[in-house]
Short mmCIF file of C-alpha atoms in Angstrom, two decimals:
data_model
loop_
_atom_site.label_atom_id
_atom_site.label_comp_id
_atom_site.label_asym_id
_atom_site.label_seq_id
_atom_site.Cartn_x
_atom_site.Cartn_y
_atom_site.Cartn_z
CA MET A 173 2.27 -33.95 -44.57
CA ASN A 174 6.07 -33.48 -44.50
CA PHE A 175 6.45 -29.85 -42.87
CA PHE A 176 10.09 -29.70 -44.07
CA LYS A 177 8.57 -28.87 -47.55
CA TYR A 178 6.89 -26.19 -46.09
CA PRO A 179 9.06 -23.82 -43.77
CA ILE A 180 6.75 -21.07 -43.84
CA LEU A 181 3.85 -23.20 -42.22
CA ILE A 182 6.65 -24.40 -39.54
CA ILE A 183 7.33 -20.70 -38.87
CA SER A 184 3.56 -19.79 -38.66
CA PHE A 185 2.80 -22.80 -36.18
CA SER A 186 6.01 -22.08 -34.18
CA MET A 187 5.07 -17.86 -33.52
CA LEU A 188 1.13 -19.49 -32.93
CA PHE A 189 2.62 -21.53 -30.11
CA ILE A 190 4.67 -19.09 -29.05
CA GLY A 191 1.92 -16.44 -28.86
CA CYS A 192 -0.59 -18.66 -27.06
CA SER A 193 2.23 -19.76 -24.26
CA LYS A 194 2.62 -16.04 -23.67
CA GLU A 195 -1.01 -15.23 -23.50
CA ASN A 196 -1.71 -18.12 -21.18
CA SER A 197 1.19 -16.97 -18.75
CA ILE A 198 -0.45 -13.51 -17.97
CA GLU A 199 -2.20 -13.53 -14.75
CA ASN A 200 -5.73 -11.93 -14.12
CA ASN A 201 -4.03 -9.25 -12.12
CA GLY A 202 -1.89 -7.95 -14.68
CA ILE A 203 1.39 -7.89 -12.31
CA VAL A 204 3.65 -11.07 -13.46
CA THR A 205 4.29 -12.93 -16.76
CA ASN A 206 6.52 -16.03 -17.01
CA ASN A 207 8.52 -14.51 -19.78
CA ASP A 208 9.08 -10.90 -17.41
CA LYS A 209 8.77 -12.28 -14.13
CA ILE A 210 8.84 -9.98 -11.32
CA TYR A 211 12.09 -9.06 -9.72
CA PHE A 212 12.93 -9.01 -5.96
CA PRO A 213 16.30 -7.27 -4.59
CA GLU A 214 18.09 -9.91 -2.30
CA ILE A 215 17.87 -9.53 1.53
CA ASN A 216 20.61 -7.83 3.32
CA SER A 217 22.04 -6.53 -0.06
CA ASP A 218 22.10 -3.04 -1.40
CA ASN A 219 21.82 -4.28 -5.08
CA TRP A 220 18.73 -3.67 -6.97
CA GLU A 221 18.54 -4.30 -10.60
CA THR A 222 17.35 -1.48 -12.88
CA LYS A 223 15.38 -0.64 -15.98
CA THR A 224 15.76 2.33 -18.29
CA ILE A 225 12.91 4.61 -19.66
CA THR A 226 13.87 3.69 -23.03
CA GLU A 227 13.18 -0.04 -22.58
CA LEU A 228 9.83 0.63 -21.45
CA ASN A 229 9.20 3.11 -23.98
CA TRP A 230 8.50 5.91 -21.85
CA ASN A 231 8.67 9.58 -22.70
CA GLN A 232 12.28 10.53 -21.84
CA SER A 233 11.83 14.08 -22.50
CA GLU A 234 8.93 14.22 -19.45
CA LEU A 235 11.36 12.84 -16.69
CA ASN A 236 13.27 16.08 -16.15
CA PRO A 237 9.67 18.27 -15.88
CA LEU A 238 8.79 15.37 -13.34
CA LEU A 239 11.75 15.58 -11.20
CA ASP A 240 11.74 19.32 -11.21
CA PHE A 241 8.18 19.29 -10.08
CA LEU A 242 8.88 17.00 -7.23
CA GLU A 243 11.72 19.23 -5.86
CA ASN A 244 9.55 22.26 -6.18
CA LYS A 245 7.06 20.51 -3.87
CA ASN A 246 9.41 19.40 -1.20
CA THR A 247 9.94 16.11 -1.86
CA LYS A 248 12.98 14.26 -0.46
CA SER A 249 12.83 11.12 -2.04
CA PHE A 250 10.80 9.41 -5.45
CA VAL A 251 11.36 5.88 -6.69
CA ILE A 252 9.53 4.51 -9.51
CA LEU A 253 9.37 0.41 -9.87
CA HIS A 254 8.24 -1.46 -13.00
CA ASN A 255 7.79 -5.25 -12.20
CA GLY A 256 10.25 -4.99 -9.49
CA LYS A 257 13.39 -2.79 -10.87
CA ILE A 258 13.77 0.67 -10.30
CA VAL A 259 13.37 2.89 -13.20
CA VAL A 260 13.81 6.09 -11.06
CA GLU A 261 15.00 7.03 -7.85
CA LYS A 262 15.96 10.34 -6.97
CA TYR A 263 16.40 12.16 -3.72
CA PHE A 264 16.22 15.87 -3.16
CA ASN A 265 17.11 18.40 -0.25
CA ASN A 266 20.17 16.58 1.13
CA HIS A 267 17.77 13.52 1.53
CA THR A 268 19.97 10.37 0.53
CA SER A 269 19.58 6.65 0.10
CA SER A 270 20.13 5.83 3.70
CA SER A 271 18.28 8.68 5.40
CA VAL A 272 15.40 7.91 7.09
CA TRP A 273 11.80 9.71 7.11
CA TYR A 274 8.38 8.85 9.00
CA TRP A 275 5.93 7.06 6.89
CA ALA A 276 2.72 8.74 8.81
CA SER A 277 -0.53 7.01 8.16
CA ALA A 278 0.91 5.44 4.95
CA GLY A 279 2.32 2.85 7.88
CA LYS A 280 -1.45 1.95 8.42
CA THR A 281 -0.93 -0.31 5.79
CA LEU A 282 2.07 -2.21 7.80
CA THR A 283 -0.78 -2.72 10.53
CA SER A 284 -3.59 -3.92 7.75
CA THR A 285 -0.49 -6.47 6.00
CA LEU A 286 0.10 -8.04 9.94
CA SER A 287 -3.70 -8.31 10.77
CA GLY A 288 -3.74 -10.56 7.55
CA ILE A 289 -0.51 -12.53 8.38
CA ALA A 290 -1.71 -13.14 11.89
CA GLN A 291 -5.10 -14.33 10.36
CA ASP A 292 -3.45 -16.60 8.38
CA GLU A 293 -1.73 -18.02 11.19
CA ASN A 294 -4.94 -18.57 12.73
CA MET A 295 -3.80 -16.27 15.35
CA ILE A 296 -6.74 -14.05 14.87
CA ASN A 297 -9.96 -13.49 13.33
CA ILE A 298 -10.87 -9.95 11.83
CA ASN A 299 -14.43 -10.82 12.20
CA ASN A 300 -14.27 -11.41 16.12
CA LYS A 301 -14.96 -8.44 18.40
CA VAL A 302 -12.27 -6.85 19.75
CA SER A 303 -13.34 -7.61 23.15
CA ASP A 304 -12.27 -11.24 22.53
CA TYR A 305 -8.39 -9.90 22.57
CA LEU A 306 -8.21 -6.74 24.48
CA GLY A 307 -11.27 -7.62 27.38
CA ILE A 308 -14.19 -5.60 27.96
CA GLY A 309 -13.75 -2.27 28.81
CA TRP A 310 -10.94 -1.08 26.26
CA THR A 311 -13.30 1.72 25.69
CA SER A 312 -15.80 3.61 27.83
CA LEU A 313 -19.06 2.21 25.40
CA PRO A 314 -21.78 0.31 27.38
CA LEU A 315 -20.79 -3.68 26.68
CA GLU A 316 -23.59 -4.01 24.22
CA LYS A 317 -22.19 -1.57 22.24
CA GLU A 318 -18.77 -2.37 22.88
CA ASN A 319 -19.19 -5.71 21.97
CA LEU A 320 -20.23 -4.62 18.16
CA ILE A 321 -16.90 -3.74 17.52
CA THR A 322 -14.88 -6.13 15.51
CA CYS A 323 -11.12 -6.43 14.44
CA GLU A 324 -12.47 -5.61 10.95
CA ASN A 325 -14.38 -2.45 11.99
CA LEU A 326 -10.84 -1.13 12.99
CA LEU A 327 -9.23 -1.78 9.68
CA SER A 328 -12.11 -0.26 7.90
CA MET A 329 -12.66 3.00 10.07
CA ASN A 330 -15.90 2.18 10.80
CA SER A 331 -16.03 1.42 14.57
CA GLY A 332 -18.60 4.31 15.24
CA LEU A 333 -16.30 5.94 18.07
CA ASP A 334 -15.97 9.50 18.30
CA ASP A 335 -13.46 10.78 16.19
CA SER A 336 -13.56 14.42 17.45
CA LEU A 337 -11.67 13.91 20.65
CA GLY A 338 -8.00 13.86 19.23
CA ASP A 339 -5.83 10.84 18.94
CA ALA A 340 -5.49 9.50 22.66
CA ILE A 341 -6.47 5.72 22.62
CA SER A 342 -7.38 5.27 26.24
CA PRO A 343 -11.07 3.99 27.17
CA SER A 344 -12.08 7.41 28.72
CA ASN A 345 -11.13 8.94 25.03
CA LEU A 346 -12.92 6.39 23.19
CA LYS A 347 -16.63 7.28 23.48
CA TYR A 348 -20.06 6.38 21.63
CA ILE A 349 -21.07 8.54 18.49
CA ALA A 350 -22.38 5.46 16.38
CA ASP A 351 -23.02 1.61 16.05
CA ALA A 352 -20.21 -0.07 14.81
CA GLY A 353 -20.62 -0.20 10.95
CA LYS A 354 -22.83 2.74 10.48
CA ARG A 355 -20.28 5.71 10.19
CA TRP A 356 -16.96 5.56 8.77
CA ALA A 357 -14.53 8.43 10.50
CA TYR A 358 -10.59 8.21 10.02
CA HIS A 359 -9.58 7.45 13.85
CA ASN A 360 -6.34 6.72 15.68
CA VAL A 361 -8.34 3.89 17.33
CA TYR A 362 -6.97 1.78 14.19
CA VAL A 363 -3.77 1.50 16.31
CA LYS A 364 -5.52 -1.01 18.72
CA MET A 365 -5.10 -3.65 16.00
CA GLN A 366 -1.23 -3.67 17.30
CA ASP A 367 -2.32 -4.49 20.69
CA VAL A 368 -4.60 -7.24 19.12
CA ILE A 369 -2.00 -8.83 17.54
CA ALA A 370 0.69 -8.65 20.37
CA ASN A 371 -2.04 -10.30 22.62
CA ALA A 372 -2.86 -12.84 20.30
CA THR A 373 0.75 -13.74 19.47
CA ASN A 374 1.66 -13.56 22.91
CA SER A 375 4.78 -11.16 22.05
CA SER A 376 5.14 -7.33 21.24
CA PHE A 377 3.79 -5.67 18.08
CA ASP A 378 7.44 -4.86 16.97
CA SER A 379 8.68 -8.28 17.80
CA TYR A 380 5.83 -9.63 15.33
CA PHE A 381 6.41 -7.18 12.90
CA ASN A 382 10.22 -7.71 12.32
CA SER A 383 9.97 -11.59 12.31
CA LYS A 384 7.16 -12.02 10.08
CA LEU A 385 7.41 -8.70 7.62
CA LYS A 386 10.31 -6.78 7.80
CA ASP A 387 13.28 -9.32 8.07
CA LYS A 388 11.52 -11.64 5.47
CA ILE A 389 11.59 -8.95 2.71
CA GLY A 390 14.65 -7.00 3.80
CA MET A 391 13.19 -3.86 5.40
CA THR A 392 14.80 -1.59 7.88
CA GLY A 393 13.25 0.78 10.26
CA ILE A 394 11.73 1.21 13.40
CA TRP A 395 8.46 1.98 15.21
CA ARG A 396 8.59 5.19 17.42
CA ASN A 397 5.75 6.48 19.62
CA VAL A 398 4.98 10.06 19.04
CA GLY A 399 2.38 10.89 21.56
CA ASP A 400 -0.48 8.67 21.13
CA LEU A 401 0.56 7.78 17.43
CA ASN A 402 3.25 4.62 16.71
CA VAL A 403 5.21 6.07 13.45
CA TYR A 404 7.19 4.06 11.43
CA TRP A 405 10.40 5.41 9.89
CA SER A 406 12.75 3.60 7.22
CA ASN A 407 14.66 4.63 3.97
CA THR A 408 12.93 4.96 0.88
CA ARG A 409 14.08 1.87 -0.29
CA SER A 410 12.31 -0.17 2.45
CA MET A 411 9.11 1.89 1.87
CA ALA A 412 9.52 0.47 -1.78
CA ARG A 413 10.55 -3.02 -0.71
CA PHE A 414 7.02 -3.42 1.22
CA GLY A 415 5.44 -1.94 -1.78
CA LEU A 416 6.67 -4.50 -4.03
CA LEU A 417 5.41 -7.02 -1.93
CA ILE A 418 1.95 -5.90 -2.20
CA SER A 419 2.28 -5.40 -5.70
CA ALA A 420 3.22 -9.22 -6.00
CA ASN A 421 0.09 -10.14 -4.29
CA GLY A 422 1.70 -10.86 -1.14
CA LYS A 423 4.76 -13.04 -2.37
CA TRP A 424 8.49 -12.56 -2.16
CA GLN A 425 10.63 -14.51 -4.35
CA ASN A 426 9.21 -17.99 -3.37
CA THR A 427 7.49 -17.39 -0.06
CA GLN A 428 4.00 -16.22 0.53
CA ILE A 429 4.45 -13.91 3.15
CA ILE A 430 0.60 -12.77 3.38
CA SER A 431 -2.18 -14.41 1.53
CA GLU A 432 -3.42 -13.23 -1.72
CA ASN A 433 -6.69 -13.76 -0.55
CA PHE A 434 -6.41 -11.30 2.94
CA LEU A 435 -4.64 -8.36 0.21
CA LYS A 436 -7.66 -8.61 -2.31
CA GLN A 437 -10.04 -8.45 0.64
CA ALA A 438 -7.63 -5.17 2.09
CA THR A 439 -7.63 -3.10 -1.24
CA SER A 440 -11.34 -3.70 -2.23
CA THR A 441 -14.07 -1.45 -0.67
CA SER A 442 -14.34 -2.73 3.22
CA GLN A 443 -17.88 -1.36 3.90
CA ASN A 444 -20.51 1.03 1.92
CA ILE A 445 -19.76 4.35 3.60
CA ASN A 446 -16.54 5.17 2.15
CA LYS A 447 -16.05 3.01 -1.36
CA SER A 448 -12.98 4.34 -1.65
CA TYR A 449 -11.32 2.74 1.69
CA GLY A 450 -10.06 -0.60 1.99
CA TYR A 451 -8.54 -2.31 5.20
CA LEU A 452 -6.40 0.96 5.85
CA TRP A 453 -5.62 1.17 2.57
CA TRP A 454 -6.96 4.06 -0.09
CA LEU A 455 -8.50 2.96 -3.45
CA ASN A 456 -8.67 4.65 -6.92
CA GLY A 457 -11.59 4.49 -9.43
CA LYS A 458 -14.57 4.46 -6.98
CA GLU A 459 -17.48 6.36 -7.48
CA SER A 460 -17.61 7.85 -4.28
CA TYR A 461 -14.83 8.93 -1.35
CA HIS A 462 -14.85 10.18 2.26
CA LEU A 463 -11.79 12.61 3.77
CA PRO A 464 -10.61 12.63 7.11
CA GLN A 465 -12.40 14.70 9.97
CA SER A 466 -15.42 14.81 7.28
CA GLN A 467 -18.74 13.27 7.01
CA ILE A 468 -19.27 14.56 3.42
CA GLU A 469 -19.54 12.17 0.43
CA PHE A 470 -17.46 13.49 -2.58
CA ALA A 471 -18.50 12.51 -5.72
CA GLY A 472 -16.07 10.97 -8.23
CA LYS A 473 -12.74 8.93 -7.95
CA LEU A 474 -10.19 9.77 -5.47
CA ILE A 475 -7.25 10.85 -7.87
CA PRO A 476 -8.77 11.56 -11.35
CA ASN A 477 -5.84 11.31 -12.97
CA ALA A 478 -4.16 8.22 -11.43
CA PRO A 479 -5.26 4.82 -13.11
CA ASP A 480 -8.73 3.30 -11.71
CA ASP A 481 -7.13 -0.09 -10.52
CA MET A 482 -4.79 2.06 -8.49
CA PHE A 483 -4.50 1.67 -4.52
CA ALA A 484 -2.32 3.62 -2.31
CA ALA A 485 -1.12 3.93 1.20
CA LEU A 486 -1.61 7.76 1.96
CA GLY A 487 -0.04 9.61 5.15
CA LYS A 488 0.45 12.91 6.42
CA ASN A 489 2.30 15.75 4.27
CA ASP A 490 2.42 13.33 1.50
CA GLN A 491 4.02 10.36 2.34
CA LYS A 492 2.80 7.99 -0.79
CA ILE A 493 3.07 4.32 -1.60
CA TYR A 494 0.81 3.98 -4.97
CA ILE A 495 0.59 0.49 -6.49
CA VAL A 496 -0.64 0.36 -10.15
CA PRO A 497 -1.30 -3.28 -10.89
CA SER A 498 -2.37 -2.81 -14.62
CA LYS A 499 1.11 -0.91 -15.24
CA LYS A 500 3.35 -2.96 -12.98
CA LEU A 501 4.08 0.23 -10.96
CA VAL A 502 5.32 0.91 -7.43
CA VAL A 503 5.81 4.65 -6.78
CA ILE A 504 7.04 5.87 -3.55
CA ARG A 505 7.26 9.57 -2.42
CA MET A 506 8.62 10.90 0.91
CA GLY A 507 9.26 14.63 2.06
CA GLU A 508 7.51 17.24 3.52
CA ALA A 509 3.64 18.68 2.51
CA ALA A 510 3.79 19.54 -0.90
CA GLU A 511 1.66 22.68 0.04
CA GLY A 512 -0.20 23.06 3.14
CA SER A 513 0.05 20.53 5.78
CA ASN A 514 -2.54 17.16 5.27
CA PHE A 515 -3.88 14.29 6.58
CA ALA A 516 -4.01 11.92 3.67
CA LEU A 517 -5.33 13.02 0.64
CA SER A 518 -4.26 16.60 -1.08
CA SER A 519 -4.15 18.20 -4.36
CA PHE A 520 -0.48 17.05 -5.02
CA ASP A 521 -1.43 13.44 -5.72
CA ASN A 522 -3.91 14.51 -8.51
CA ASP A 523 -0.81 17.33 -10.11
CA LEU A 524 1.69 14.13 -9.53
CA TRP A 525 -0.22 11.66 -11.56
CA ALA A 526 -0.91 14.53 -14.02
CA LYS A 527 3.40 14.50 -14.79
CA MET A 528 3.52 10.65 -14.43
CA ASN A 529 0.83 10.41 -17.25
CA ALA A 530 2.98 12.61 -19.20
CA LEU A 531 6.06 10.20 -18.54
CA LEU A 532 4.20 6.71 -18.96
CA ASN A 533 2.18 8.01 -22.37
#
């Protein structure tokens, strides 16, 4: 056949090939395509490329209502990334891009990520018992009960330790209430994973964190001991950088910081009690969930207005990292409690996503 006699056919075949190429470039998680590669800001630079609401065909008229809502809810900073680029970045109440704020329990996901990195490097195995790394007697449990507790139990919040005794993690405050794996309870004992990592890597947790995560993605910030808690403080863009790393399946530019396999485990249901909890990550779209300081199982999704595939880092007084693979979104919120003090989930989550949906649709 002489194709030059049939220009329409040439165009049709070209469009077919282009269409197939684009379709084949889409990865299963819906985050990255060859034609719209995820963007990463440079290390040690304040430059961060942006994208407009108009480019994304979002509803521009709903932006100001969203920002007004955020300001009225004691927000200090708010960022939306789409495929890595900043679409919305707003600061309120005298907070600025250089101001630091606490992550609270949203920072638990940093410990989860460091655990994955240490396992990738064969420094730890989360299926091993905690006493393999900390020695026996790190709790006040009988040895046979203590040896039931694995690193995965700490990451999944099902250690079986009594959560009613406060945040102290000395052996005298870590007491038996159930066998490991038999009870889910939000407990500060997860921080023992930081000791596990330090001992296994023969370094301090902070040093390992800085060299293996913080410095590699250009974060700033510092860990501060607040009573029995170890809390991360940073500016908002550092929180956004971390969210971007996770949304990119653990990869930063051309470097795999943490394996996709571990992240898939970390952001999937980790035990059969609280289906909306992974390895220190909260998961949306599940059939039920538990909340801190409660043994009640609540039916339905964690955040009904949010996309089902969303997973989140949720911290006290509404510190938030939302990651939505299907929409290529990372959403950051820092600030005071939107309403009453809370440990993780609050009514603010669902109200915020109602406003987000109006913007996105």
